PDB file of C-alpha atoms in Angstrom:
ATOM      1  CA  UNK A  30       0.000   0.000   0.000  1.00 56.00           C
ATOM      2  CA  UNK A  31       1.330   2.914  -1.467  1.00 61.00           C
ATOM      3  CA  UNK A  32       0.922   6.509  -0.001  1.00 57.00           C
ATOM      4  CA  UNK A  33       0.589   9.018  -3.190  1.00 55.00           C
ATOM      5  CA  UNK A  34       1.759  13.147  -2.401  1.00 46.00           C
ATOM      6  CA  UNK A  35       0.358  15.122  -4.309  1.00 46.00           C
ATOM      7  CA  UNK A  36       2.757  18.392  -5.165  1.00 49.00           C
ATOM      8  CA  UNK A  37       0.665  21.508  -4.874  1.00 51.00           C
ATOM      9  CA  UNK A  38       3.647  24.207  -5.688  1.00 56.00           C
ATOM     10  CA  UNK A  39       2.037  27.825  -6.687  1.00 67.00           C
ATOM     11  CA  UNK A  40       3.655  29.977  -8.744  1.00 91.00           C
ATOM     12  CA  UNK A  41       5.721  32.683  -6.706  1.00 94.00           C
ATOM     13  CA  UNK A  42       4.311  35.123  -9.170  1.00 96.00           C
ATOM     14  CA  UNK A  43       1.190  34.428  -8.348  1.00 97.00           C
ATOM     15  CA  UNK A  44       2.324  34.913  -4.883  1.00 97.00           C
ATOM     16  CA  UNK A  45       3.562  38.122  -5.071  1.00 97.00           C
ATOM     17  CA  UNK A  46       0.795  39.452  -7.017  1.00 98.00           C
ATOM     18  CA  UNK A  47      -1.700  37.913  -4.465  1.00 98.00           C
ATOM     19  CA  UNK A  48      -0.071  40.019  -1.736  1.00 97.00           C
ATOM     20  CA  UNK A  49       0.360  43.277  -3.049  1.00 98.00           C
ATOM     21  CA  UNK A  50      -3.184  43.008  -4.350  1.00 98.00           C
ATOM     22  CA  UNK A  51      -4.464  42.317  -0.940  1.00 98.00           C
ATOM     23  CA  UNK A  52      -2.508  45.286   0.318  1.00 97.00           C
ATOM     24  CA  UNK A  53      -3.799  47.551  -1.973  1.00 97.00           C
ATOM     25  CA  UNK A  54      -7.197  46.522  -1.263  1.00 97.00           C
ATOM     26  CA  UNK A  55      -6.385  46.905   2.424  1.00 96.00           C
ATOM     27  CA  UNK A  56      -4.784  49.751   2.129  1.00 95.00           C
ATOM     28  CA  UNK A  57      -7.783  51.547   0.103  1.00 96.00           C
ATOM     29  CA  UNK A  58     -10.586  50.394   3.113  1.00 96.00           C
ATOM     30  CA  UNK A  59      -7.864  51.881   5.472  1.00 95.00           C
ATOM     31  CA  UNK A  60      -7.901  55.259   3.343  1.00 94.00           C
ATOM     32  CA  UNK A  61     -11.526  55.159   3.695  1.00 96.00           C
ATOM     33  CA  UNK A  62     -11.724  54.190   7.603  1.00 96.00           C
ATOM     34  CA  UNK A  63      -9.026  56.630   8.528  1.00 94.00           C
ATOM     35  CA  UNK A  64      -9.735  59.704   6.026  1.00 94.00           C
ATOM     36  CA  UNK A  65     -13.554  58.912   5.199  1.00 95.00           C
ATOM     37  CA  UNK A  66     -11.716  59.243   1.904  1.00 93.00           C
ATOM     38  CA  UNK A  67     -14.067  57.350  -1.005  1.00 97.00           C
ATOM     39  CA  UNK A  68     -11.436  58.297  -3.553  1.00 96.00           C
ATOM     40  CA  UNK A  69      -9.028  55.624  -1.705  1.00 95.00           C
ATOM     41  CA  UNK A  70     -11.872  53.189  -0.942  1.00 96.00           C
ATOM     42  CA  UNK A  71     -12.648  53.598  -5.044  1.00 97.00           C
ATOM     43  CA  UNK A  72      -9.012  53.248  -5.874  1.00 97.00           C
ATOM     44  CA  UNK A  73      -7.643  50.908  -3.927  1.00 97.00           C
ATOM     45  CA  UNK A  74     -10.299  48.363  -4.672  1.00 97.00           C
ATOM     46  CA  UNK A  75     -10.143  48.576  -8.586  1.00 98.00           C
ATOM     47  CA  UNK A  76      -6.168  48.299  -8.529  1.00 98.00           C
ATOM     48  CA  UNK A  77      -6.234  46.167  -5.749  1.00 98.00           C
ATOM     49  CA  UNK A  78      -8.805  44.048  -7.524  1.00 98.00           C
ATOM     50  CA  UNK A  79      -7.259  44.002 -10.947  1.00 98.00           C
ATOM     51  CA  UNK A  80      -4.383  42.764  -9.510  1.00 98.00           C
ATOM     52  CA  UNK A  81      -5.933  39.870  -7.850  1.00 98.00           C
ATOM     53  CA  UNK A  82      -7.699  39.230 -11.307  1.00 98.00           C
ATOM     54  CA  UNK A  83      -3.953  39.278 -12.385  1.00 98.00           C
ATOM     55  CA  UNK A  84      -2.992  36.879 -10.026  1.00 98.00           C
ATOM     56  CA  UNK A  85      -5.986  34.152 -10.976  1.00 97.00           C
ATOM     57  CA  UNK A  86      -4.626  34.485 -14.459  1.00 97.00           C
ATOM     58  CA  UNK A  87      -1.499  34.169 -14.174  1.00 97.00           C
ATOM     59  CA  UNK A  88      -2.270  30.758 -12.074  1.00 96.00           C
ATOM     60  CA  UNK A  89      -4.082  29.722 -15.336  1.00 96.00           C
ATOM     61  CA  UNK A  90      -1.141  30.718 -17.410  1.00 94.00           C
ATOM     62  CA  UNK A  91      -2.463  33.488 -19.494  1.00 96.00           C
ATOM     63  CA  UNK A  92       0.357  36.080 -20.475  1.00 95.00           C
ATOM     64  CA  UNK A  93      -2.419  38.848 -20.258  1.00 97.00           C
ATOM     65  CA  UNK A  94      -2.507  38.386 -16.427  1.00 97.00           C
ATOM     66  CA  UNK A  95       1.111  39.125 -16.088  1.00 97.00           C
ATOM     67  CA  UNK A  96       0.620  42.190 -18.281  1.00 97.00           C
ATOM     68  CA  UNK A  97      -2.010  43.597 -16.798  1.00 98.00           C
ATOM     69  CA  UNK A  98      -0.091  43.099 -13.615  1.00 98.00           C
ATOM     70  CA  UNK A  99       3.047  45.048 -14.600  1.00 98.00           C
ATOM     71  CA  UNK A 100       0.906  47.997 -15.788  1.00 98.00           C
ATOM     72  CA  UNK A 101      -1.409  48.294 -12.367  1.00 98.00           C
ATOM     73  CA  UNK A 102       1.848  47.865 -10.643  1.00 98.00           C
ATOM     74  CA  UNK A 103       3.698  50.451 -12.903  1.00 98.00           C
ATOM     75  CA  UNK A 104       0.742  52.620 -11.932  1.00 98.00           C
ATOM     76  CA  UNK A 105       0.966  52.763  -8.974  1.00 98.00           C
ATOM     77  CA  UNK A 106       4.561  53.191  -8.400  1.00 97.00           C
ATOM     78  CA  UNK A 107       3.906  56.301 -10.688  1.00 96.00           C
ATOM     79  CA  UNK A 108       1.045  57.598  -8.185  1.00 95.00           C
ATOM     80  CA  UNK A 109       2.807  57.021  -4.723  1.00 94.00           C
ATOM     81  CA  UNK A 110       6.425  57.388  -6.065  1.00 94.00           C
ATOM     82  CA  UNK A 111       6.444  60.977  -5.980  1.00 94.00           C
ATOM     83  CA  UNK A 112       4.596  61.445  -3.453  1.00 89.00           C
ATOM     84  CA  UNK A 113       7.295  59.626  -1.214  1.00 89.00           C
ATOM     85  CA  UNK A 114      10.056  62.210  -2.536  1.00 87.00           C
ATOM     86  CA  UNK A 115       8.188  64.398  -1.429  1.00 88.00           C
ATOM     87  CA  UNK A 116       7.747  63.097   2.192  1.00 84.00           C
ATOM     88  CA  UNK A 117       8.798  59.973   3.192  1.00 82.00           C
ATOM     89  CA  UNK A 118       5.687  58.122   4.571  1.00 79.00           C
ATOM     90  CA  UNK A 119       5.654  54.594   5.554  1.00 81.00           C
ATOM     91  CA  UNK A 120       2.670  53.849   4.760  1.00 83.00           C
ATOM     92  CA  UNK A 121       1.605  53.966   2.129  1.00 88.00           C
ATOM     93  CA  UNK A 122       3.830  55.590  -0.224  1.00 90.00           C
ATOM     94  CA  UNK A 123       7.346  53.403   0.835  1.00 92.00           C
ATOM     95  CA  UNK A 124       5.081  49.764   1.230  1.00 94.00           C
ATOM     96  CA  UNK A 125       3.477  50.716  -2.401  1.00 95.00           C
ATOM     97  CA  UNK A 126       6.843  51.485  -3.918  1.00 95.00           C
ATOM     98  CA  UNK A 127       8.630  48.459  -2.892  1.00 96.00           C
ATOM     99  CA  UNK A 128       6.027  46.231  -3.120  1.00 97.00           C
ATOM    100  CA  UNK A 129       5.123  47.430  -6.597  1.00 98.00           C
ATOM    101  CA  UNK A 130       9.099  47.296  -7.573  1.00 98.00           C
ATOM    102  CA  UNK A 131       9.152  43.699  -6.291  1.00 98.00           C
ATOM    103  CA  UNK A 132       5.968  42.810  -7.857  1.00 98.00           C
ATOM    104  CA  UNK A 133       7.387  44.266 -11.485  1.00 98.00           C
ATOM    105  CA  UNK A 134      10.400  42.391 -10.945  1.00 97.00           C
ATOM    106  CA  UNK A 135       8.994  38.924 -10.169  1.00 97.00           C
ATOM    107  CA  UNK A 136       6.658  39.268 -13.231  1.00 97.00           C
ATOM    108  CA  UNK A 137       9.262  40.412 -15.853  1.00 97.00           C
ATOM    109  CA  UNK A 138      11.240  37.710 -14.559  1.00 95.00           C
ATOM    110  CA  UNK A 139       8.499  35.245 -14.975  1.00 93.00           C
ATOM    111  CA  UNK A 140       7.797  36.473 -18.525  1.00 91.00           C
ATOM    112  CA  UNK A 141      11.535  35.514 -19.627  1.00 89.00           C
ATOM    113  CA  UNK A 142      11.674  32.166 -17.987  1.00 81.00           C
TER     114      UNK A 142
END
């Protein structure tokens, strides 16, 4: 009697894109909470939730996904980038930044693999 494993191994793209999606999405309900700001709430969860659409593609294997991920991720580096020149906040500017620099680097890599 044989015992079969099964190998479950998920993509550390995926990963990556998983995590910064959730922190966006986190991070715009936090905007909201905090600053009763609806612009955050609205942004957060679109970026946020393309980029956990991203995520479910790129677990199927569809090139789009990683695409679309580089872009939203590109995005927002552009949007919180200058922002933390200008003063360096923690949160979110600095998380956003790095966490969108990882997330571009993981996918290009990916995409040349």
């Amino acid at each position: 009697m044989a015992i079969e494993i099964k190998e479950t191994c998920v993509d550390f793209p995926v990963i990556v894109t998983v995590v910064f999606g959730a922190f966006v999405v986190f991070g715009g309900i936090m905007g909201y909470v905090k600053a009763s700001s609806k612009a955050s709430l609205i942004a957060g969860s679109i970026t946020g939730g393309l980029l956990l659409l991203s995520a479910l593609l790129i677990a199927k294997d569809i090139t789009a996904g990683t695409i679309l991920a580089i872009v939203v991720s590109l995005l927002l580096i552009g949007q919180f980038g200058p922002t933390l020149l200008k003063k360096l906040k923690v949160m979110p500017n600095l998380l956003v930044v790095i966490l969108g620099f990882i997330t571009v680097g993981t996918l290009v890599f990916s995409l040349f693999r």
